[in-house]
Amino acid sequence: MFEQTPFEGVTAHPNGVVVNPGQKELRSRLLLDAMGHFSPIVQQARQGKKPDAVCMVVGSCAIGFPKNDSGDLIVSFTPLQNQCQYFWEAFPARDGRTTYLFTYLDADPDRPTLEMLFEDYLRLLPEYQQVSLEQLQFKRALFGFFPCYQQSPLQPQWNRILPVGDSSGSQSPLSFGGFGAMIRHLKRLTEGIHESLQVDALDRRALALLQPYQPNLAVTWLFQRAMSVGANQKIAANQINQVLSGVFKEMSALGEPILKPFLQDVVQFPALAQTMVRTAIFHPGLVLKVVPQVGLPTLLNWLIHYGNLAGYSALNPLGRSLQPWAKKLPPIPQYYVRRWFDAWQYGAGGDYLE
Ligand SMILES: Cc1cc2nc3c(=O)[nH]c(=O)nc-3n(C[C@H](O)[C@H](O)[C@H](O)COP(=O)(O)OP(=O)(O)OC[C@H]3O[C@@H](n4cnc5c(N)ncnc54)[C@H](O)[C@@H]3O)c2cc1C
């Protein structure tokens, strides 16, 4: 885009795109849509579909907390309330201490508003950080919500238009760490986009391989479901807390190599399989409670992605060993083959070793 110019529309022609046609036009061979979750291009591609889930987040950066240089990735200290399980996050920041309250929901219109969530944040913050609100001096407030769709990453719908970043839905529906996801995929995307331009592989199908299916992302849907409750669903008030305590206890028993990648937003088959087995052995009651909570269709769907994750994990080393062979292929087949190798690597969480 030109600076200070809102995106109004794009026309995809056989040989290129024209952005904002009829106005201050910009012509290009490829359009990268980095307009975030609410990109107008994505709205058109998703045809107004309701998000499958939403994560709401409110928080602030403030000074006046007791000295604390540590951070929390995820904390829960309350049972379900308003059909929401509240999670907290805190970390030291340049201007003070940042604290967030977040919760996973379905997109039911009766769900609490961000304003209501902010009230609960201010009500519960003193208990969380052991500080009274009067002691705090707020520097800034933060709030937002992240929609997410099971049909993610979003496949390009048109020739010469590629969603990247939040617009592509390539972030985990669990962490919503879209910035981190973008950074992790930066090398893959920059190399892939460069090659697609070089060999002129810019149609919808060629671009789809730059936002490939990733089973390690797909499996996280079940975890998100297990950390939320439907608008009219009845589960025990402490069930989500108990499940999380059980799972994290087993991950922690398995050690840092299992726990750390997960906390850094990377799901790998061996770590996931070991955690599942240990949780099933040591907490069978919890596992049985989760099944009706998430529902059988979600579970069966998850099993497919879990199987795919195992498959991608097996294919990843094969892809790596075939790299020298792929480099000898003619440009177009090479583009396609290398994208598949990337998909196996990233879809299996194999990028974590890089
Ligand atoms: C409170 C909060 C905390 C977060 N914490 C983390 C974190 O700890 N770690 C992490 O990895 N991620 C975090 N994220 C997510 C992270 O901010 C996003 O994933 C990231 O910013 C996505 O980058 P993006 O470039 O894809 O989209 P965006 O940053 O959303 O950028 C989209 C840009 O497109 C512009 N745009 C939209 N429509 C138009 C239009 N019609 N014309 C012109 N321009 C347009 C917007 O103005 C915006 O500048 C957090 C988000 C929030 C809200």
mmCIF file of C-alpha atoms and ligand atoms in Angstrom:
data_model
loop_
_atom_site.group_PDB
_atom_site.id
_atom_site.type_symbol
_atom_site.label_atom_id
_atom_site.label_comp_id
_atom_site.label_asym_id
_atom_site.label_seq_id
_atom_site.Cartn_x
_atom_site.Cartn_y
_atom_site.Cartn_z
ATOM 1 C CA MET A 1 0.000 0.000 0.000
ATOM 2 C CA PHE A 2 0.986 3.606 -0.332
ATOM 3 C CA GLU A 3 1.287 5.227 3.081
ATOM 4 C CA GLN A 4 -1.857 6.800 4.537
ATOM 5 C CA THR A 5 -3.975 5.004 1.947
ATOM 6 C CA PRO A 6 -6.756 2.680 3.021
ATOM 7 C CA PHE A 7 -7.176 -0.508 1.052
ATOM 8 C CA GLU A 8 -10.406 -0.217 -0.937
ATOM 9 C CA GLY A 9 -10.229 -3.123 -3.334
ATOM 10 C CA VAL A 10 -8.098 -5.192 -5.662
ATOM 11 C CA THR A 11 -8.615 -6.633 -9.117
ATOM 12 C CA ALA A 12 -6.683 -9.766 -9.998
ATOM 13 C CA HIS A 13 -5.787 -9.925 -13.690
ATOM 14 C CA PRO A 14 -4.061 -12.847 -15.446
ATOM 15 C CA ASN A 15 -0.742 -10.965 -15.372
ATOM 16 C CA GLY A 16 -0.956 -9.027 -12.090
ATOM 17 C CA VAL A 17 -3.062 -7.199 -9.535
ATOM 18 C CA VAL A 18 -4.284 -3.613 -9.410
ATOM 19 C CA VAL A 19 -4.798 -2.331 -5.877
ATOM 20 C CA ASN A 20 -7.422 0.397 -5.394
ATOM 21 C CA PRO A 21 -8.348 0.446 -9.081
ATOM 22 C CA GLY A 22 -9.519 3.809 -10.372
ATOM 23 C CA GLN A 23 -7.921 5.666 -7.453
ATOM 24 C CA LYS A 24 -4.261 5.937 -6.549
ATOM 25 C CA GLU A 25 -3.562 2.638 -8.273
ATOM 26 C CA LEU A 26 -0.744 0.324 -7.380
ATOM 27 C CA ARG A 27 0.186 -2.484 -9.771
ATOM 28 C CA SER A 28 2.029 -5.603 -8.761
ATOM 29 C CA ARG A 29 2.486 -9.255 -9.678
ATOM 30 C CA LEU A 30 1.475 -10.438 -6.200
ATOM 31 C CA LEU A 31 -0.546 -8.950 -3.326
ATOM 32 C CA LEU A 32 0.398 -9.940 0.227
ATOM 33 C CA ASP A 33 -2.574 -9.388 2.492
ATOM 34 C CA ALA A 34 -1.189 -8.505 5.952
ATOM 35 C CA MET A 35 -4.304 -6.623 7.065
ATOM 36 C CA GLY A 36 -4.839 -8.780 10.130
ATOM 37 C CA HIS A 37 -7.890 -10.643 11.423
ATOM 38 C CA PHE A 38 -10.365 -8.173 9.966
ATOM 39 C CA SER A 39 -8.822 -7.861 6.530
ATOM 40 C CA PRO A 40 -11.539 -7.041 3.986
ATOM 41 C CA ILE A 41 -10.023 -9.631 1.661
ATOM 42 C CA VAL A 42 -10.351 -12.304 4.345
ATOM 43 C CA GLN A 43 -13.908 -11.229 5.122
ATOM 44 C CA GLN A 44 -14.761 -11.822 1.493
ATOM 45 C CA ALA A 45 -12.886 -15.124 1.417
ATOM 46 C CA ARG A 46 -14.637 -16.392 4.548
ATOM 47 C CA GLN A 47 -17.980 -15.092 3.282
ATOM 48 C CA GLY A 48 -19.077 -13.716 6.642
ATOM 49 C CA LYS A 49 -18.737 -17.068 8.413
ATOM 50 C CA LYS A 50 -19.012 -16.838 12.191
ATOM 51 C CA PRO A 51 -15.688 -17.587 13.930
ATOM 52 C CA ASP A 52 -15.488 -21.083 15.409
ATOM 53 C CA ALA A 53 -14.018 -19.632 18.583
ATOM 54 C CA VAL A 54 -12.932 -16.346 20.059
ATOM 55 C CA CYS A 55 -10.294 -15.430 22.601
ATOM 56 C CA MET A 56 -11.053 -12.247 24.535
ATOM 57 C CA VAL A 57 -8.232 -10.427 26.253
ATOM 58 C CA VAL A 58 -8.113 -7.400 28.525
ATOM 59 C CA GLY A 59 -5.249 -6.024 30.554
ATOM 60 C CA SER A 60 -2.975 -3.164 31.377
ATOM 61 C CA CYS A 61 0.544 -2.018 31.924
ATOM 62 C CA ALA A 62 0.984 -0.361 35.314
ATOM 63 C CA ILE A 63 3.562 0.567 37.932
ATOM 64 C CA GLY A 64 3.256 0.112 41.694
ATOM 65 C CA PHE A 65 3.395 -3.687 41.866
ATOM 66 C CA PRO A 66 5.640 -5.321 44.479
ATOM 67 C CA LYS A 67 9.006 -5.971 42.792
ATOM 68 C CA ASN A 68 8.683 -9.032 40.594
ATOM 69 C CA ASP A 69 10.996 -9.879 37.707
ATOM 70 C CA SER A 70 9.247 -13.108 36.848
ATOM 71 C CA GLY A 71 6.459 -13.726 34.361
ATOM 72 C CA ASP A 72 3.499 -16.084 34.087
ATOM 73 C CA LEU A 73 2.529 -17.721 30.815
ATOM 74 C CA ILE A 74 -0.770 -19.056 32.048
ATOM 75 C CA VAL A 75 -2.331 -18.924 35.505
ATOM 76 C CA SER A 76 -5.808 -19.782 36.679
ATOM 77 C CA PHE A 77 -7.015 -19.244 40.225
ATOM 78 C CA THR A 78 -10.796 -19.068 39.892
ATOM 79 C CA PRO A 79 -13.428 -21.668 38.954
ATOM 80 C CA LEU A 80 -15.727 -21.132 35.993
ATOM 81 C CA GLN A 81 -17.742 -17.919 36.209
ATOM 82 C CA ASN A 82 -20.192 -16.482 33.666
ATOM 83 C CA GLN A 83 -19.500 -19.673 31.672
ATOM 84 C CA CYS A 84 -15.904 -18.429 31.285
ATOM 85 C CA GLN A 85 -12.671 -19.882 32.542
ATOM 86 C CA TYR A 86 -10.354 -16.965 33.223
ATOM 87 C CA PHE A 87 -6.640 -17.252 32.526
ATOM 88 C CA TRP A 88 -3.968 -14.765 33.477
ATOM 89 C CA GLU A 89 -0.620 -13.772 32.114
ATOM 90 C CA ALA A 90 1.909 -11.331 33.576
ATOM 91 C CA PHE A 91 5.367 -10.135 32.662
ATOM 92 C CA PRO A 92 7.758 -7.303 33.429
ATOM 93 C CA ALA A 93 7.651 -4.596 30.752
ATOM 94 C CA ARG A 94 9.710 -1.491 30.036
ATOM 95 C CA ASP A 95 7.021 0.809 31.448
ATOM 96 C CA GLY A 96 5.995 -1.323 34.412
ATOM 97 C CA ARG A 97 4.279 -4.685 34.663
ATOM 98 C CA THR A 98 1.863 -6.024 32.080
ATOM 99 C CA THR A 99 -1.010 -8.229 33.207
ATOM 100 C CA TYR A 100 -3.655 -9.823 30.997
ATOM 101 C CA LEU A 101 -6.875 -11.669 31.637
ATOM 102 C CA PHE A 102 -7.968 -13.880 28.738
ATOM 103 C CA THR A 103 -10.655 -16.430 28.111
ATOM 104 C CA TYR A 104 -11.688 -18.780 25.286
ATOM 105 C CA LEU A 105 -15.286 -18.626 24.111
ATOM 106 C CA ASP A 106 -17.603 -19.590 21.322
ATOM 107 C CA ALA A 107 -18.922 -16.629 19.322
ATOM 108 C CA ASP A 108 -22.338 -16.680 21.007
ATOM 109 C CA PRO A 109 -23.866 -13.165 21.113
ATOM 110 C CA ASP A 110 -24.849 -13.630 24.789
ATOM 111 C CA ARG A 111 -21.220 -13.848 25.874
ATOM 112 C CA PRO A 112 -19.860 -11.082 28.146
ATOM 113 C CA THR A 113 -18.616 -7.887 26.511
ATOM 114 C CA LEU A 114 -15.038 -6.671 26.712
ATOM 115 C CA GLU A 115 -16.272 -4.033 29.149
ATOM 116 C CA MET A 116 -17.655 -6.700 31.482
ATOM 117 C CA LEU A 117 -14.418 -8.637 31.200
ATOM 118 C CA PHE A 118 -12.492 -5.499 32.127
ATOM 119 C CA GLU A 119 -14.605 -5.130 35.268
ATOM 120 C CA ASP A 120 -13.735 -8.688 36.272
ATOM 121 C CA TYR A 121 -10.082 -8.000 35.482
ATOM 122 C CA LEU A 122 -10.038 -5.057 37.891
ATOM 123 C CA ARG A 123 -11.963 -7.054 40.503
ATOM 124 C CA LEU A 124 -9.586 -10.017 40.392
ATOM 125 C CA LEU A 125 -6.234 -8.318 39.675
ATOM 126 C CA PRO A 126 -5.539 -7.552 43.389
ATOM 127 C CA GLU A 127 -5.903 -11.228 44.272
ATOM 128 C CA TYR A 128 -3.752 -12.314 41.328
ATOM 129 C CA GLN A 129 -0.854 -9.911 41.931
ATOM 130 C CA GLN A 130 -1.303 -9.389 45.691
ATOM 131 C CA VAL A 131 -1.667 -5.659 45.274
ATOM 132 C CA SER A 132 -4.513 -3.203 45.834
ATOM 133 C CA LEU A 133 -5.746 -1.135 42.880
ATOM 134 C CA GLU A 134 -4.963 2.099 44.798
ATOM 135 C CA GLN A 135 -1.272 1.161 44.773
ATOM 136 C CA LEU A 136 -1.229 0.979 40.979
ATOM 137 C CA GLN A 137 -0.675 3.715 38.467
ATOM 138 C CA PHE A 138 -1.972 2.582 35.098
ATOM 139 C CA LYS A 139 0.147 3.472 32.069
ATOM 140 C CA ARG A 140 -2.092 1.978 29.434
ATOM 141 C CA ALA A 141 -4.996 -0.385 29.016
ATOM 142 C CA LEU A 142 -5.179 -3.160 26.424
ATOM 143 C CA PHE A 143 -8.153 -5.043 25.098
ATOM 144 C CA GLY A 144 -9.044 -7.025 22.080
ATOM 145 C CA PHE A 145 -10.446 -10.235 20.777
ATOM 146 C CA PHE A 146 -9.077 -12.796 18.416
ATOM 147 C CA PRO A 147 -11.439 -14.691 16.147
ATOM 148 C CA CYS A 148 -10.336 -18.082 14.905
ATOM 149 C CA TYR A 149 -11.585 -20.532 12.353
ATOM 150 C CA GLN A 150 -11.043 -24.252 12.110
ATOM 151 C CA GLN A 151 -10.511 -23.740 8.410
ATOM 152 C CA SER A 152 -7.014 -22.354 8.964
ATOM 153 C CA PRO A 153 -4.529 -21.448 7.605
ATOM 154 C CA LEU A 154 -6.834 -19.787 5.114
ATOM 155 C CA GLN A 155 -6.233 -21.125 1.643
ATOM 156 C CA PRO A 156 -5.780 -18.413 -0.991
ATOM 157 C CA GLN A 157 -9.065 -17.985 -2.835
ATOM 158 C CA TRP A 158 -7.793 -15.979 -5.751
ATOM 159 C CA ASN A 159 -4.789 -15.978 -8.039
ATOM 160 C CA ARG A 160 -1.994 -13.576 -7.053
ATOM 161 C CA ILE A 161 -3.363 -12.826 -3.552
ATOM 162 C CA LEU A 162 -1.685 -14.408 -0.531
ATOM 163 C CA PRO A 163 -2.760 -13.822 3.096
ATOM 164 C CA VAL A 164 0.129 -13.643 5.590
ATOM 165 C CA GLY A 165 0.159 -13.036 9.349
ATOM 166 C CA ASP A 166 -3.122 -12.894 11.261
ATOM 167 C CA SER A 167 -5.146 -12.622 8.059
ATOM 168 C CA SER A 168 -3.964 -16.103 7.090
ATOM 169 C CA GLY A 169 -5.076 -17.598 10.401
ATOM 170 C CA SER A 170 -1.698 -19.295 10.774
ATOM 171 C CA GLN A 171 -1.456 -18.555 14.496
ATOM 172 C CA SER A 172 -2.341 -21.136 17.120
ATOM 173 C CA PRO A 173 -5.946 -20.991 18.361
ATOM 174 C CA LEU A 174 -4.475 -21.640 21.793
ATOM 175 C CA SER A 175 -1.837 -18.950 22.170
ATOM 176 C CA PHE A 176 -2.980 -16.457 19.517
ATOM 177 C CA GLY A 177 0.716 -15.602 19.319
ATOM 178 C CA GLY A 178 0.398 -14.288 15.795
ATOM 179 C CA PHE A 179 3.550 -12.247 16.029
ATOM 180 C CA GLY A 180 5.562 -15.264 17.166
ATOM 181 C CA ALA A 181 3.970 -17.410 14.446
ATOM 182 C CA MET A 182 4.899 -14.834 11.818
ATOM 183 C CA ILE A 183 8.494 -14.777 13.020
ATOM 184 C CA ARG A 184 8.725 -18.579 13.041
ATOM 185 C CA HIS A 185 7.371 -18.797 9.507
ATOM 186 C CA LEU A 186 9.286 -15.797 8.170
ATOM 187 C CA LYS A 187 12.118 -17.815 6.625
ATOM 188 C CA ARG A 188 9.737 -20.310 5.029
ATOM 189 C CA LEU A 189 7.472 -17.561 3.714
ATOM 190 C CA THR A 190 10.167 -15.238 2.400
ATOM 191 C CA GLU A 191 11.965 -18.077 0.607
ATOM 192 C CA GLY A 192 8.700 -19.500 -0.719
ATOM 193 C CA ILE A 193 7.360 -16.153 -1.927
ATOM 194 C CA HIS A 194 10.707 -15.360 -3.546
ATOM 195 C CA GLU A 195 10.680 -18.673 -5.419
ATOM 196 C CA SER A 196 7.026 -18.297 -6.446
ATOM 197 C CA LEU A 197 7.840 -14.910 -7.984
ATOM 198 C CA GLN A 198 10.977 -16.255 -9.638
ATOM 199 C CA VAL A 199 9.178 -19.116 -11.362
ATOM 200 C CA ASP A 200 5.915 -17.214 -11.778
ATOM 201 C CA ALA A 201 3.923 -19.770 -9.773
ATOM 202 C CA LEU A 202 1.337 -17.238 -8.612
ATOM 203 C CA ASP A 203 -1.990 -18.917 -9.227
ATOM 204 C CA ARG A 204 -4.252 -19.889 -6.349
ATOM 205 C CA ARG A 205 -3.058 -23.491 -6.197
ATOM 206 C CA ALA A 206 0.636 -22.616 -6.245
ATOM 207 C CA LEU A 207 0.115 -19.992 -3.514
ATOM 208 C CA ALA A 208 -1.924 -22.439 -1.412
ATOM 209 C CA LEU A 209 1.284 -24.355 -0.769
ATOM 210 C CA LEU A 210 2.663 -21.280 1.006
ATOM 211 C CA GLN A 211 -0.136 -21.521 3.585
ATOM 212 C CA PRO A 212 -0.296 -25.299 3.876
ATOM 213 C CA TYR A 213 -2.329 -27.499 6.222
ATOM 214 C CA GLN A 214 -0.378 -27.934 9.452
ATOM 215 C CA PRO A 215 -1.472 -30.849 11.640
ATOM 216 C CA ASN A 216 0.449 -29.469 14.624
ATOM 217 C CA LEU A 217 -1.793 -26.412 14.453
ATOM 218 C CA ALA A 218 -4.956 -28.425 13.853
ATOM 219 C CA VAL A 219 -4.424 -30.578 16.964
ATOM 220 C CA THR A 220 -4.423 -27.507 19.208
ATOM 221 C CA TRP A 221 -8.139 -27.053 18.538
ATOM 222 C CA LEU A 222 -8.948 -29.837 20.960
ATOM 223 C CA PHE A 223 -6.903 -28.192 23.703
ATOM 224 C CA GLN A 224 -8.708 -24.929 23.134
ATOM 225 C CA ARG A 225 -12.042 -26.723 23.390
ATOM 226 C CA ALA A 226 -10.885 -28.413 26.592
ATOM 227 C CA MET A 227 -10.077 -24.979 28.038
ATOM 228 C CA SER A 228 -13.490 -23.504 27.299
ATOM 229 C CA VAL A 229 -17.136 -24.270 27.953
ATOM 230 C CA GLY A 230 -20.085 -23.765 25.626
ATOM 231 C CA ALA A 231 -22.529 -20.924 26.297
ATOM 232 C CA ASN A 232 -25.155 -23.393 27.598
ATOM 233 C CA GLN A 233 -22.923 -26.289 28.573
ATOM 234 C CA LYS A 234 -22.790 -27.657 32.126
ATOM 235 C CA ILE A 235 -19.480 -28.872 33.506
ATOM 236 C CA ALA A 236 -18.038 -28.926 37.049
ATOM 237 C CA ALA A 237 -16.808 -25.462 38.060
ATOM 238 C CA ASN A 238 -13.226 -26.651 38.521
ATOM 239 C CA GLN A 239 -13.028 -29.168 35.695
ATOM 240 C CA ILE A 240 -10.859 -27.059 33.371
ATOM 241 C CA ASN A 241 -8.466 -26.237 36.208
ATOM 242 C CA GLN A 242 -8.186 -29.910 37.122
ATOM 243 C CA VAL A 243 -7.538 -30.980 33.533
ATOM 244 C CA LEU A 244 -4.860 -28.347 33.056
ATOM 245 C CA SER A 245 -3.179 -29.188 36.363
ATOM 246 C CA GLY A 246 -3.146 -32.866 35.395
ATOM 247 C CA VAL A 247 -1.731 -32.288 31.915
ATOM 248 C CA PHE A 248 0.900 -29.746 33.002
ATOM 249 C CA LYS A 249 1.961 -32.014 35.874
ATOM 250 C CA GLU A 250 2.650 -34.814 33.407
ATOM 251 C CA MET A 251 4.431 -32.510 30.950
ATOM 252 C CA SER A 252 6.574 -31.203 33.758
ATOM 253 C CA ALA A 253 7.369 -34.789 34.881
ATOM 254 C CA LEU A 254 8.505 -35.522 31.314
ATOM 255 C CA GLY A 255 10.981 -32.655 31.580
ATOM 256 C CA GLU A 256 12.010 -29.510 29.793
ATOM 257 C CA PRO A 257 12.414 -31.002 26.278
ATOM 258 C CA ILE A 258 8.684 -31.802 26.358
ATOM 259 C CA LEU A 259 7.399 -28.764 28.212
ATOM 260 C CA LYS A 260 9.488 -25.992 26.665
ATOM 261 C CA PRO A 261 8.530 -26.369 22.980
ATOM 262 C CA PHE A 262 4.855 -26.535 23.986
ATOM 263 C CA LEU A 263 5.169 -23.346 26.018
ATOM 264 C CA GLN A 264 6.902 -21.788 23.031
ATOM 265 C CA ASP A 265 3.876 -22.616 20.913
ATOM 266 C CA VAL A 266 5.342 -25.590 19.045
ATOM 267 C CA VAL A 267 3.523 -28.931 19.131
ATOM 268 C CA GLN A 268 5.539 -32.016 18.184
ATOM 269 C CA PHE A 269 4.266 -35.583 17.898
ATOM 270 C CA PRO A 270 6.644 -37.358 20.341
ATOM 271 C CA ALA A 271 6.013 -34.792 23.089
ATOM 272 C CA LEU A 272 2.270 -34.815 22.532
ATOM 273 C CA ALA A 273 2.058 -38.616 22.418
ATOM 274 C CA GLN A 274 4.048 -39.017 25.646
ATOM 275 C CA THR A 275 1.946 -36.395 27.421
ATOM 276 C CA MET A 276 -1.298 -38.014 26.272
ATOM 277 C CA VAL A 277 -0.186 -41.481 27.365
ATOM 278 C CA ARG A 278 0.968 -40.302 30.793
ATOM 279 C CA THR A 279 -2.202 -38.268 31.323
ATOM 280 C CA ALA A 280 -4.361 -41.255 30.344
ATOM 281 C CA ILE A 281 -2.460 -43.558 32.729
ATOM 282 C CA PHE A 282 -2.272 -41.243 35.735
ATOM 283 C CA HIS A 283 -5.522 -39.291 35.309
ATOM 284 C CA PRO A 284 -8.009 -41.581 33.533
ATOM 285 C CA GLY A 285 -10.929 -39.897 35.312
ATOM 286 C CA LEU A 286 -9.958 -36.506 33.899
ATOM 287 C CA VAL A 287 -9.693 -37.856 30.371
ATOM 288 C CA LEU A 288 -13.182 -39.371 30.673
ATOM 289 C CA LYS A 289 -14.573 -36.019 31.807
ATOM 290 C CA VAL A 290 -13.031 -34.173 28.865
ATOM 291 C CA VAL A 291 -14.672 -36.402 26.228
ATOM 292 C CA PRO A 292 -18.263 -35.160 26.794
ATOM 293 C CA GLN A 293 -16.960 -31.622 27.316
ATOM 294 C CA VAL A 294 -15.305 -31.388 23.896
ATOM 295 C CA GLY A 295 -17.792 -33.714 22.182
ATOM 296 C CA LEU A 296 -17.236 -36.865 20.140
ATOM 297 C CA PRO A 297 -17.100 -35.181 16.692
ATOM 298 C CA THR A 298 -14.321 -32.848 17.894
ATOM 299 C CA LEU A 299 -12.460 -35.811 19.350
ATOM 300 C CA LEU A 300 -12.762 -37.924 16.198
ATOM 301 C CA ASN A 301 -11.699 -34.984 14.064
ATOM 302 C CA TRP A 302 -8.748 -34.492 16.394
ATOM 303 C CA LEU A 303 -7.696 -38.123 15.973
ATOM 304 C CA ILE A 304 -7.372 -37.542 12.224
ATOM 305 C CA HIS A 305 -5.074 -34.542 12.789
ATOM 306 C CA TYR A 306 -3.152 -36.495 15.420
ATOM 307 C CA GLY A 307 -2.585 -39.277 12.882
ATOM 308 C CA ASN A 308 -1.537 -36.697 10.309
ATOM 309 C CA LEU A 309 0.887 -35.213 12.808
ATOM 310 C CA ALA A 310 2.478 -38.651 13.200
ATOM 311 C CA GLY A 311 2.652 -38.931 9.397
ATOM 312 C CA TYR A 312 4.207 -35.490 8.942
ATOM 313 C CA SER A 313 6.742 -36.264 11.683
ATOM 314 C CA ALA A 314 7.777 -39.364 9.735
ATOM 315 C CA LEU A 315 7.899 -37.493 6.410
ATOM 316 C CA ASN A 316 9.921 -34.544 7.720
ATOM 317 C CA PRO A 317 13.300 -36.376 7.844
ATOM 318 C CA LEU A 318 12.547 -37.824 4.398
ATOM 319 C CA GLY A 319 11.971 -34.313 3.043
ATOM 320 C CA ARG A 320 15.227 -33.145 4.544
ATOM 321 C CA SER A 321 17.194 -35.996 3.025
ATOM 322 C CA LEU A 322 15.646 -35.318 -0.401
ATOM 323 C CA GLN A 323 16.571 -31.616 -0.426
ATOM 324 C CA PRO A 324 19.744 -32.086 -2.544
ATOM 325 C CA TRP A 325 17.713 -34.076 -5.097
ATOM 326 C CA ALA A 326 14.982 -31.399 -5.191
ATOM 327 C CA LYS A 327 17.549 -28.709 -6.013
ATOM 328 C CA LYS A 328 18.323 -30.501 -9.287
ATOM 329 C CA LEU A 329 14.701 -30.431 -10.480
ATOM 330 C CA PRO A 330 13.465 -27.926 -13.104
ATOM 331 C CA PRO A 331 12.181 -24.649 -11.528
ATOM 332 C CA ILE A 332 8.422 -25.294 -11.424
ATOM 333 C CA PRO A 333 8.499 -28.873 -10.038
ATOM 334 C CA GLN A 334 11.228 -27.715 -7.652
ATOM 335 C CA TYR A 335 8.948 -24.980 -6.333
ATOM 336 C CA TYR A 336 6.162 -27.483 -5.618
ATOM 337 C CA VAL A 337 8.398 -30.186 -4.120
ATOM 338 C CA ARG A 338 10.193 -27.757 -1.814
ATOM 339 C CA ARG A 339 6.874 -26.359 -0.561
ATOM 340 C CA TRP A 340 5.795 -29.882 0.353
ATOM 341 C CA PHE A 341 9.049 -30.427 2.252
ATOM 342 C CA ASP A 342 8.421 -27.152 4.105
ATOM 343 C CA ALA A 343 4.862 -28.230 4.920
ATOM 344 C CA TRP A 344 6.098 -31.517 6.425
ATOM 345 C CA GLN A 345 8.764 -29.720 8.437
ATOM 346 C CA TYR A 346 6.596 -26.930 9.829
ATOM 347 C CA GLY A 347 3.487 -29.102 10.114
ATOM 348 C CA ALA A 348 5.435 -31.480 12.345
ATOM 349 C CA GLY A 349 6.968 -28.692 14.461
ATOM 350 C CA GLY A 350 10.360 -29.562 12.929
ATOM 351 C CA ASP A 351 11.217 -25.875 12.623
ATOM 352 C CA TYR A 352 11.768 -25.782 16.393
ATOM 353 C CA LEU A 353 15.268 -27.234 16.005
ATOM 354 C CA GLU A 354 16.315 -24.511 13.566
HETATM 355 C C1 LIG B 1 -3.442 -7.449 23.549
HETATM 356 C C2 LIG B 1 -2.679 -8.275 22.562
HETATM 357 C C3 LIG B 1 -1.556 -8.983 22.978
HETATM 358 C C4 LIG B 1 -0.821 -9.767 22.087
HETATM 359 N N1 LIG B 1 0.277 -10.452 22.538
HETATM 360 C C5 LIG B 1 0.986 -11.202 21.676
HETATM 361 C C6 LIG B 1 2.150 -11.917 22.110
HETATM 362 O O1 LIG B 1 2.537 -11.849 23.269
HETATM 363 N N2 LIG B 1 2.820 -12.671 21.208
HETATM 364 C C7 LIG B 1 2.441 -12.750 19.916
HETATM 365 O O2 LIG B 1 3.102 -13.460 19.140
HETATM 366 N N3 LIG B 1 1.351 -12.095 19.463
HETATM 367 C C8 LIG B 1 0.611 -11.327 20.306
HETATM 368 N N4 LIG B 1 -0.497 -10.655 19.861
HETATM 369 C C9 LIG B 1 -0.909 -10.849 18.477
HETATM 370 C C10 LIG B 1 -0.110 -9.963 17.530
HETATM 371 O O3 LIG B 1 -0.262 -8.616 17.895
HETATM 372 C C11 LIG B 1 -0.636 -10.185 16.117
HETATM 373 O O4 LIG B 1 -0.621 -11.560 15.812
HETATM 374 C C12 LIG B 1 0.211 -9.451 15.083
HETATM 375 O O5 LIG B 1 0.172 -8.085 15.315
HETATM 376 C C13 LIG B 1 -0.315 -9.764 13.679
HETATM 377 O O6 LIG B 1 0.373 -8.995 12.736
HETATM 378 P P1 LIG B 1 -0.253 -8.721 11.316
HETATM 379 O O7 LIG B 1 0.748 -7.845 10.631
HETATM 380 O O8 LIG B 1 -0.645 -9.978 10.662
HETATM 381 O O9 LIG B 1 -1.617 -7.923 11.579
HETATM 382 P P2 LIG B 1 -1.860 -6.529 12.375
HETATM 383 O O10 LIG B 1 -0.773 -6.273 13.383
HETATM 384 O O11 LIG B 1 -3.277 -6.628 12.863
HETATM 385 O O12 LIG B 1 -1.731 -5.457 11.247
HETATM 386 C C14 LIG B 1 -2.733 -5.274 10.270
HETATM 387 C C15 LIG B 1 -2.543 -3.903 9.691
HETATM 388 O O13 LIG B 1 -3.403 -3.759 8.568
HETATM 389 C C16 LIG B 1 -4.017 -2.481 8.645
HETATM 390 N N5 LIG B 1 -5.288 -2.537 7.890
HETATM 391 C C17 LIG B 1 -6.413 -3.265 8.158
HETATM 392 N N6 LIG B 1 -7.364 -3.000 7.252
HETATM 393 C C18 LIG B 1 -6.831 -2.104 6.387
HETATM 394 C C19 LIG B 1 -7.332 -1.414 5.228
HETATM 395 N N7 LIG B 1 -8.572 -1.639 4.756
HETATM 396 N N8 LIG B 1 -6.503 -0.537 4.597
HETATM 397 C C20 LIG B 1 -5.247 -0.316 5.039
HETATM 398 N N9 LIG B 1 -4.728 -0.939 6.126
HETATM 399 C C21 LIG B 1 -5.510 -1.793 6.794
HETATM 400 C C22 LIG B 1 -4.223 -2.247 10.125
HETATM 401 O O14 LIG B 1 -4.365 -0.867 10.369
HETATM 402 C C23 LIG B 1 -2.920 -2.797 10.688
HETATM 403 O O15 LIG B 1 -1.887 -1.846 10.693
HETATM 404 C C24 LIG B 1 -1.226 -9.841 20.739
HETATM 405 C C25 LIG B 1 -2.343 -9.098 20.307
HETATM 406 C C26 LIG B 1 -3.063 -8.338 21.205
HETATM 407 C C27 LIG B 1 -4.271 -7.558 20.711
#
